[in-house]
Tab-separated table of C-alpha atoms in Angstrom:
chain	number	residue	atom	x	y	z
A	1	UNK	CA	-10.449	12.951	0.667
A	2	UNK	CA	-13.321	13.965	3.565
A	3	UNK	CA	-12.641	13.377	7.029
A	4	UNK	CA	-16.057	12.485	8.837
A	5	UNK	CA	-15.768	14.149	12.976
A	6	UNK	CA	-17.562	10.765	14.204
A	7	UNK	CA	-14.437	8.445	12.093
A	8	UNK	CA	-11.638	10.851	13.317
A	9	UNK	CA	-13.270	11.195	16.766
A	10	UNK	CA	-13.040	7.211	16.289
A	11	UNK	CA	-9.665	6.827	15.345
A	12	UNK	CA	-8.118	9.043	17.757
A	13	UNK	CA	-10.695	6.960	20.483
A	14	UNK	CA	-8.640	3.835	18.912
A	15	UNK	CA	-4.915	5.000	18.877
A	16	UNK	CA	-5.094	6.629	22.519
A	17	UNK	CA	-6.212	2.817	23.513
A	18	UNK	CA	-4.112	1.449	21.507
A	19	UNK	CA	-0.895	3.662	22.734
A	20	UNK	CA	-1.484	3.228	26.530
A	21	UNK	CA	-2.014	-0.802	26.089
A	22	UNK	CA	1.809	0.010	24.751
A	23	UNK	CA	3.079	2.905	27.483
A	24	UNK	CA	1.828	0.755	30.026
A	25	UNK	CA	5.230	-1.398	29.803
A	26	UNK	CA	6.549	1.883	31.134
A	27	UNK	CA	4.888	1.802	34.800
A	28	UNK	CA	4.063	-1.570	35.067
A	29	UNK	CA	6.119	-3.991	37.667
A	30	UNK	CA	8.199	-6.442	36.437
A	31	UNK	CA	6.429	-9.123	37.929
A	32	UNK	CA	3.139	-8.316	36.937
A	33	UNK	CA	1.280	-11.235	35.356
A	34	UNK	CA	4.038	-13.470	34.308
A	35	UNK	CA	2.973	-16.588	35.807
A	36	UNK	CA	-0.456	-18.191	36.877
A	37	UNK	CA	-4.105	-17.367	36.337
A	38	UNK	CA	-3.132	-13.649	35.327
A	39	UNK	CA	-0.834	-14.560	32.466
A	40	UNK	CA	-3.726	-17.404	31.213
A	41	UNK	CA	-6.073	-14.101	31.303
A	42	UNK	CA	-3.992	-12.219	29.262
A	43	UNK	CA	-2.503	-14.253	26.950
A	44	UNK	CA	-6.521	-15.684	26.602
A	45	UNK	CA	-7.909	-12.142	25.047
A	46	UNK	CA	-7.025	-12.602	21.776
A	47	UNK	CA	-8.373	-15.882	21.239
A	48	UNK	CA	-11.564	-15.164	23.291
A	49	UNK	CA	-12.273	-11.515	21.098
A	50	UNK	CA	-11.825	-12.963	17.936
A	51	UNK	CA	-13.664	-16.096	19.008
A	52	UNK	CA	-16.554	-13.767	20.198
A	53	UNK	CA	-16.438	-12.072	17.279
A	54	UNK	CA	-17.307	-14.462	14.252
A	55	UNK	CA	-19.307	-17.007	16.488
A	56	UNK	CA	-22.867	-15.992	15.761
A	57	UNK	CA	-21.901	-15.320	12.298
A	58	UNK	CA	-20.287	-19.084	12.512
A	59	UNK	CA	-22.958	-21.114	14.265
A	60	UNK	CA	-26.047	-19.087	14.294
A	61	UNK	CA	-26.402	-17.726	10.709
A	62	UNK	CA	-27.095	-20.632	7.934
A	63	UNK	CA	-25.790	-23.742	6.640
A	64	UNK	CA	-23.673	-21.624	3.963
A	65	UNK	CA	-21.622	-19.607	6.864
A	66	UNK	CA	-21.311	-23.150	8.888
A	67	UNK	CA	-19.825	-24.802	6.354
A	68	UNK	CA	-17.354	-22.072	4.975
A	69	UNK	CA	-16.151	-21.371	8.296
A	70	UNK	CA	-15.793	-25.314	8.610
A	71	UNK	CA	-13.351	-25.489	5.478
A	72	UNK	CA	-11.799	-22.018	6.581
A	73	UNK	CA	-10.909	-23.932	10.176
A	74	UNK	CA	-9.507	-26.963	8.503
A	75	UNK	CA	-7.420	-24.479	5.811
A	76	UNK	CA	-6.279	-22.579	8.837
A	77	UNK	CA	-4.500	-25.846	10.471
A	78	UNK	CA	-2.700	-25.906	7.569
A	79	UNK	CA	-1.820	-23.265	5.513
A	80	UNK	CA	-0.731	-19.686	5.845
A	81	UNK	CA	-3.193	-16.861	6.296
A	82	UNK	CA	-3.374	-15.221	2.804
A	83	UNK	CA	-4.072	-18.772	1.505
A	84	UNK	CA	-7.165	-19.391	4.425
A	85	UNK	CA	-9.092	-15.982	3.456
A	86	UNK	CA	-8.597	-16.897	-0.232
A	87	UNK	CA	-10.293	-20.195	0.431
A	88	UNK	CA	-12.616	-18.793	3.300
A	89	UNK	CA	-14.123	-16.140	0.756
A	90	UNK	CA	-14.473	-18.735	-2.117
A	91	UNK	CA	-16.322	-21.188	-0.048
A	92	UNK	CA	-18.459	-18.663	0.980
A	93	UNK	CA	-19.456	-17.019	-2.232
A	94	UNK	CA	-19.930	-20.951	-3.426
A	95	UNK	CA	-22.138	-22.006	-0.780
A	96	UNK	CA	-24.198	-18.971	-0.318
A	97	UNK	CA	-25.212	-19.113	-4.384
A	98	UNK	CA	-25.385	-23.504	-4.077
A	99	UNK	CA	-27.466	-24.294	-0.938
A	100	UNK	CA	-28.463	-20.411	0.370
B	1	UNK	CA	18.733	-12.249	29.354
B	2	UNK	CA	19.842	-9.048	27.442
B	3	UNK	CA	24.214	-8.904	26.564
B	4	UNK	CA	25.573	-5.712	28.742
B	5	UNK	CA	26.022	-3.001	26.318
B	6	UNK	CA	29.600	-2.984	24.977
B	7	UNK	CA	31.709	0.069	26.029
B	8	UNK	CA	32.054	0.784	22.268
B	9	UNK	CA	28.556	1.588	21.018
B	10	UNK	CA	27.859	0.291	17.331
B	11	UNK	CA	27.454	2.532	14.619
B	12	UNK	CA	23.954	3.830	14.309
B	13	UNK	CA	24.150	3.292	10.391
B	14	UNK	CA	25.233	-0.508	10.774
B	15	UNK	CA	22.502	-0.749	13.092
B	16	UNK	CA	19.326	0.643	11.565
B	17	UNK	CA	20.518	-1.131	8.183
B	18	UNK	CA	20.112	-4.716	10.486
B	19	UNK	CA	16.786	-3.456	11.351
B	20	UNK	CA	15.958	-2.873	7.574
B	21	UNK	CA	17.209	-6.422	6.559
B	22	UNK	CA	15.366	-8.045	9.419
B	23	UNK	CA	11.748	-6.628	8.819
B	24	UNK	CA	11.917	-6.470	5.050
B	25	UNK	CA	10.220	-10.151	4.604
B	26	UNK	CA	7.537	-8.851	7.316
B	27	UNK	CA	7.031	-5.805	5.877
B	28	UNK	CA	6.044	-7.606	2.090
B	29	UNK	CA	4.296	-10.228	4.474
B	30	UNK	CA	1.739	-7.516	5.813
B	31	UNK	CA	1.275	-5.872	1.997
B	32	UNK	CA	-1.798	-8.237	0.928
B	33	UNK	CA	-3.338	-7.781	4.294
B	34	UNK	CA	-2.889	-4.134	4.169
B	35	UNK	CA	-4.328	-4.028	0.928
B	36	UNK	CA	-7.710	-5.921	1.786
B	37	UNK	CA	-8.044	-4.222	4.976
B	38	UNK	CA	-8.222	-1.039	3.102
B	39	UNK	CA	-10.467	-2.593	0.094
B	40	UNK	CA	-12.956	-3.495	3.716
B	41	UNK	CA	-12.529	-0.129	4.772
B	42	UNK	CA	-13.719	1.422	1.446
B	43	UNK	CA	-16.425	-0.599	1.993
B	44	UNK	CA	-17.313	0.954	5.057
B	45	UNK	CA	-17.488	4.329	3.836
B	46	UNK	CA	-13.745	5.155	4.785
B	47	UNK	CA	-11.855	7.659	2.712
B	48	UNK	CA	-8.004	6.723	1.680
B	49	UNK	CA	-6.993	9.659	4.343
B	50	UNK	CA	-9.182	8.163	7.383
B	51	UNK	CA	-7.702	5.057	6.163
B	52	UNK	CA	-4.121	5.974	6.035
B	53	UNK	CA	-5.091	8.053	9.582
B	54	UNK	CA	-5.953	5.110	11.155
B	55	UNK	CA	-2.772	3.408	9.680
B	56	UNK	CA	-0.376	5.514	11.268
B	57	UNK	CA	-2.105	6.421	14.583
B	58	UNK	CA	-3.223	3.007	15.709
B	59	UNK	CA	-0.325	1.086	13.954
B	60	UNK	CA	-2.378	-2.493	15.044
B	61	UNK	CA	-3.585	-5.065	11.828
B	62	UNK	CA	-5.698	-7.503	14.160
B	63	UNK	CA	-7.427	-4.589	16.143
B	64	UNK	CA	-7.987	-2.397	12.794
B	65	UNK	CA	-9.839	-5.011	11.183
B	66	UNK	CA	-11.688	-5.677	14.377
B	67	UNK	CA	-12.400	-2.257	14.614
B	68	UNK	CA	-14.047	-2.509	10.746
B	69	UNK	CA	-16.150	-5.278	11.319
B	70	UNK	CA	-17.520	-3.307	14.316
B	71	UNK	CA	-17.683	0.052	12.091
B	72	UNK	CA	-21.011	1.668	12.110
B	73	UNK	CA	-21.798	4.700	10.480
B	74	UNK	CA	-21.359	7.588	11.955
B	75	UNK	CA	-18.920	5.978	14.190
B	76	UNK	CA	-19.184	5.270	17.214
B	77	UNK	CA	-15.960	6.119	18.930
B	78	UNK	CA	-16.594	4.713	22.578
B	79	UNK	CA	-17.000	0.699	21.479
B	80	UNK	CA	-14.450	1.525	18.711
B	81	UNK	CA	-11.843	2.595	21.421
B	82	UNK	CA	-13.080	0.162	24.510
B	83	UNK	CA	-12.386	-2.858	21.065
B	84	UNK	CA	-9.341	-1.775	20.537
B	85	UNK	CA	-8.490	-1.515	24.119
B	86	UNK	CA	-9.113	-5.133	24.234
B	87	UNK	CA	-7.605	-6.804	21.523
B	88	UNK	CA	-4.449	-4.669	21.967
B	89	UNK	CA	-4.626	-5.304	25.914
B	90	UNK	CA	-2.189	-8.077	25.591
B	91	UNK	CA	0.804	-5.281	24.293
B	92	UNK	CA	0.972	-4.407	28.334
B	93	UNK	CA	2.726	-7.679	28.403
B	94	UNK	CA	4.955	-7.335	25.560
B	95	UNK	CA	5.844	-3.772	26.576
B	96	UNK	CA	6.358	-4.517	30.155
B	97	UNK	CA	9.072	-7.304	29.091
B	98	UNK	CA	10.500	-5.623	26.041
B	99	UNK	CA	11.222	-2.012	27.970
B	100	UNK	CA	13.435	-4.212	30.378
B	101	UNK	CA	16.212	-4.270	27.077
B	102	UNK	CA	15.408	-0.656	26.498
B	103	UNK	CA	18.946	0.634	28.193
B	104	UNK	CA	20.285	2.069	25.214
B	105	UNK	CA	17.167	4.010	24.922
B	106	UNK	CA	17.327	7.929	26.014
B	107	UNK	CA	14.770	10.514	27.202
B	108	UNK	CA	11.813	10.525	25.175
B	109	UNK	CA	13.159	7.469	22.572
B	110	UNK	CA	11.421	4.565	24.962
B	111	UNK	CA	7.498	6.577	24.954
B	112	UNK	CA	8.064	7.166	20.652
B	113	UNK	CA	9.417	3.184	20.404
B	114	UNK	CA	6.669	2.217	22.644
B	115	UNK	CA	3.953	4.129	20.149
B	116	UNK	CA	5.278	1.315	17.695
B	117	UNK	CA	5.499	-2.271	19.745
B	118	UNK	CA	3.528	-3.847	16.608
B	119	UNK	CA	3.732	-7.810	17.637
B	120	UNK	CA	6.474	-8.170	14.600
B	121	UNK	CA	8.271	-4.791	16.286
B	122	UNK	CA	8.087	-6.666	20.013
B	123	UNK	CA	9.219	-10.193	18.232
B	124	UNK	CA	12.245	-8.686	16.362
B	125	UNK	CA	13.425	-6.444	19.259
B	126	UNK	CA	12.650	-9.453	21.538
B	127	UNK	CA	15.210	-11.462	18.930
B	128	UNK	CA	17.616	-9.301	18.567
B	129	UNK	CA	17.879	-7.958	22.563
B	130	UNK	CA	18.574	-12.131	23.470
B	131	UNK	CA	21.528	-11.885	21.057
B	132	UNK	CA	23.053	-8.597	21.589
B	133	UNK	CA	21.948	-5.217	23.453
B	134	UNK	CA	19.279	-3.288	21.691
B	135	UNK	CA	19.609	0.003	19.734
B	136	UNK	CA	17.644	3.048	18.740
B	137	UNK	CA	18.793	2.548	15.170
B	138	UNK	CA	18.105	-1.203	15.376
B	139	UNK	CA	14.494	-0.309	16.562
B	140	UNK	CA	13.864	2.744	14.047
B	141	UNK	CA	15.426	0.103	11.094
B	142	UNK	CA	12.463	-2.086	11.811
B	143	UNK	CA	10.150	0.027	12.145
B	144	UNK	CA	10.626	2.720	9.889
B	145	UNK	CA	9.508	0.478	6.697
B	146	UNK	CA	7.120	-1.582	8.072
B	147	UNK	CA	4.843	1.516	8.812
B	148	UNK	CA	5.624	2.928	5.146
B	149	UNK	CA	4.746	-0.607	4.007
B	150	UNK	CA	1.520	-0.204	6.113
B	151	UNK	CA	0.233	3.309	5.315
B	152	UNK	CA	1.207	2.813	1.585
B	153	UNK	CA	-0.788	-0.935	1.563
B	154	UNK	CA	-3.796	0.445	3.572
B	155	UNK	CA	-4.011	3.329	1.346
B	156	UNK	CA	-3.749	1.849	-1.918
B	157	UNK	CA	-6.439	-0.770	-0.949
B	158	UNK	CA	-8.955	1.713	0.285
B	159	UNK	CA	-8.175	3.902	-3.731
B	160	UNK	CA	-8.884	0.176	-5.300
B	161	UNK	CA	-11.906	-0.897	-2.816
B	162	UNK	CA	-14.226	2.429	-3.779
B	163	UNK	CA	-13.758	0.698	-7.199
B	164	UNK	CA	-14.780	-2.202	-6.593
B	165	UNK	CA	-17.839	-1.908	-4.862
B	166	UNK	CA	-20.076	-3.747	-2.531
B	167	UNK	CA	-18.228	-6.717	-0.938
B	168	UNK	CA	-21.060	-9.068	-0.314
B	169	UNK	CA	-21.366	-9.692	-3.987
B	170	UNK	CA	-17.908	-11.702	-4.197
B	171	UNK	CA	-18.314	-13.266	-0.456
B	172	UNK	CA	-15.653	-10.614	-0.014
B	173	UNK	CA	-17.607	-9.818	3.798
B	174	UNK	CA	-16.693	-13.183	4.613
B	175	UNK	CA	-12.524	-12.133	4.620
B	176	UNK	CA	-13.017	-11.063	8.128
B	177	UNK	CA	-14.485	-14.098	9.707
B	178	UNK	CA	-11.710	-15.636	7.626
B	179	UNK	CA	-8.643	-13.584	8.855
B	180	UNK	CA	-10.164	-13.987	12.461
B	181	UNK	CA	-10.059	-18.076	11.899
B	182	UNK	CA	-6.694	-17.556	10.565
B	183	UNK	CA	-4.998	-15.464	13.410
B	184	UNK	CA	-7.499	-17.292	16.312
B	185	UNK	CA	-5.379	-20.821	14.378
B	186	UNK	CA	-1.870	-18.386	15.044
B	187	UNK	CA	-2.769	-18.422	18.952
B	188	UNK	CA	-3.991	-22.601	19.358
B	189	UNK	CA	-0.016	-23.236	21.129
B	190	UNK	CA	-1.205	-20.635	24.335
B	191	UNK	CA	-2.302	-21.623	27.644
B	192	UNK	CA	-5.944	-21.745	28.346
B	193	UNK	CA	-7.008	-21.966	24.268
B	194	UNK	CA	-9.394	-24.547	23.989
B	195	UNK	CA	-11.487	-23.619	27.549
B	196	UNK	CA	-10.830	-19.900	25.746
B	197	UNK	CA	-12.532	-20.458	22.573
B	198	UNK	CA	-15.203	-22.913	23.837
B	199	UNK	CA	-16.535	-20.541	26.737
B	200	UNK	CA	-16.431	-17.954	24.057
B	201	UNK	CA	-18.178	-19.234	21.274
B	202	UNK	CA	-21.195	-20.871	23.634
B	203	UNK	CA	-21.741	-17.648	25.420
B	204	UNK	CA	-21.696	-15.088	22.593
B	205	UNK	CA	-23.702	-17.410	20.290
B	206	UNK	CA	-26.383	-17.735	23.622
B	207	UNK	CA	-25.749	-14.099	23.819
B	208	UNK	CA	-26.650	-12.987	20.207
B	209	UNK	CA	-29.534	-15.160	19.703
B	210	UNK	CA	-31.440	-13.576	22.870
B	211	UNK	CA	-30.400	-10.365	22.230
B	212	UNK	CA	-28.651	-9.578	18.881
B	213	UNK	CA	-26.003	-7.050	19.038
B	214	UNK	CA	-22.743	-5.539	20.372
B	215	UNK	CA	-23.478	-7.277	23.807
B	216	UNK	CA	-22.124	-11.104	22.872
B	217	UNK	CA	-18.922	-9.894	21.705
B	218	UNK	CA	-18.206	-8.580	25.116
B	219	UNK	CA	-20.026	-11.892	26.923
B	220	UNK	CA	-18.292	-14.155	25.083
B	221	UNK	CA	-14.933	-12.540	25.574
B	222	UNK	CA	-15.999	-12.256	29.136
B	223	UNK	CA	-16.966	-15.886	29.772
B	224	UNK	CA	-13.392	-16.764	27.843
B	225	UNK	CA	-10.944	-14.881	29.341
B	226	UNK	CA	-12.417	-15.926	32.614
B	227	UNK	CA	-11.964	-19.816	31.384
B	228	UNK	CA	-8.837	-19.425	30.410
B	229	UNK	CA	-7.777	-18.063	33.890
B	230	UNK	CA	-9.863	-21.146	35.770
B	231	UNK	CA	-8.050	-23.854	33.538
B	232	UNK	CA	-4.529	-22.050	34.270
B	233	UNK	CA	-1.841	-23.930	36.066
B	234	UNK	CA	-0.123	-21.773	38.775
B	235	UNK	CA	3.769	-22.057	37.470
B	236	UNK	CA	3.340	-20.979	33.447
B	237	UNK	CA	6.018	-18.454	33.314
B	238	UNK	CA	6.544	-15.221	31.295
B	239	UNK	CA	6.203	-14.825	27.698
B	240	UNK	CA	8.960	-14.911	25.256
B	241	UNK	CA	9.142	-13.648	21.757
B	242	UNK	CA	9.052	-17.601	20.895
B	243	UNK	CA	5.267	-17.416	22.290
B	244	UNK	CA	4.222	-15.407	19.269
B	245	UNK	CA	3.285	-16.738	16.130
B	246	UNK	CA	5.234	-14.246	13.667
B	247	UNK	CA	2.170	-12.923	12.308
B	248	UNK	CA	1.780	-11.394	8.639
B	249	UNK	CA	0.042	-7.730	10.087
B	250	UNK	CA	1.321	-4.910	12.326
């Protein structure tokens, strides 16, 4: 049961974000981004992080990652999320040991 | 538009009981994902307690697991907290609309809510504040066992993952590039996806193969937020709890 200064120093970094993303409901206008370029911007982050995140693992890796993220986008259309990492992890471990 | 509060208030007990009713399917919803973000954490070097720390104090599935696939040892807290500060970014929205049906709410009850506004703890409140006004007990009732559900799940999979071992060896280090497919497939029905995701992808792929590192997440996110924003019409109007996928995490 250690706590590591750097993780907790982390964590707290990570909940203080976290709780004035939420707080900020408190001060901000009514108004405020709920129509137009703004709202596109925000409602964009998500998708544009996560995007961010796995595309050089995705396209820039090897034809193993390529192709498991390929069947992990198709499973993803389709099915619900426990079922996609299920089939996103299999693929992988498949197609890393097959073609590398 | 939120029901004026009855003269009557409702009993307290009645209410947080709806609360409980309404998140239970949630709260056994989030359990697997709990579970492997934990088993990823142990994998990290986490211990159950930073797990369960983390669990309770940033109280956010998508950024959490962001957060691990970032995680570095020692930890570096400024990227951790400026990631989180992004992918959680979008809760100003969500509490900016959902502290409009916060008039039952007293002193400090709307700040201690607010520390909670999970996207399942928004939706529900969101639901239940278009059908009638929105309580305290209502709020706690959802929230009180989706956080046990959370800390409990995260905990347990961080005991099981020091177990288990290195991840690589079962393709298990591919889960996160599989949850982020999965949840990126949750948001495809928002404005400005496709330009979003395209922009993105391009740039941090460009990004990381000139200069591999932390510097094409932020690019890409850059270069897709900012597409998102040039493809936007001018009259898209404010979000809705219908806007959000009910997700499976915190």
């Amino acid at each position: 049961m250690n706590l590591d200064p750097h993780t907790l120093w982390a964590i707290l970094a990570m909940g203080v974000a976290t709780y004035a993303t939420r707080l900020a409901g408190l001060i901000v206008p009514p108004g405020f981004a709920t129509r137009g370029r703004l709202k596109a911007a925000f409602e964009a982050v998500p998708a544009a992080v996560l995007t961010a995140l796995i595309a050089p693992t995705v396209l820039a890796t090897g034809p193993a990652e390529s192709l498991a993220a390929a069947i992990t986008i198709v499973a993803a259309l389709r099915l619900p999320l426990l079922a996609v990492i299920v089939i996103g992890v299999v693929a992988a471990a498949l197609l890393r040991a097959t073609i590398g | 538009m939120p029901s004026p509060p009855p003269r009557s208030s409702p009993p307290a007990r009645a209410e947080f009981r709806d609360g409980v009713v309404t998140v239970l399917p949630a709260v056994a919803a989030a359990l697997p994902f709990g579970f492997l973000l934990g088993a990823l954490a142990a994998s990290k070097g986490l211990s159950p307690l930073e797990m369960g720390l983390m669990s309770g104090l940033v109280f956010a599935g998508g950024s959490q697991f962001v957060a691990l696939d970032l995680w570095t040892s020692p930890a570096a807290w400024m990227s951790l907290g400026l990631a989180a500060l992004i992918v959680n970014v979008r809760h100003v929205l969500m509490g900016t609309s959902i502290v409009r049906k916060m008039e039952r709410f007293r002193g400090v009850a709307k700040p201690i809510a607010l520390f909670f506004l999970a996207d399942e703890i928004w939706a529900f409140a969101e639901r239940r504040a278009a059908e009638r006004s929105l309580t305290p007990a209502f709020y706690a009732g959802t929230t009180v066992p989706m956080v046990a559900g959370w800390l409990v799940s995260t905990v347990a999979g961080t005991l099981a993952g020091a177990v288990l071992g290195d991840p690589k060896i079962y393709g298990f280090d591919f889960a996160f590039i599989a949850i982020f497919i999965g949840l990126l497939a949750g948001f495809r029905h928002k404005t400005g996806f496709l330009p979003a995701i395209l922009a993105s992808a391009a740039v941090a792929t460009l990004v990381h193969l000139v200069w591999p590192g932390p510097a094409s997440i932020a690019a890409g996110a850059a270069a897709g937020i900012a597409a998102a924003a040039l493809a936007a019409r001018p009259d898209a109007d404010a979000p809705t709890a219908d806007d959000l996928d009910p997700g499976a995490m915190p």
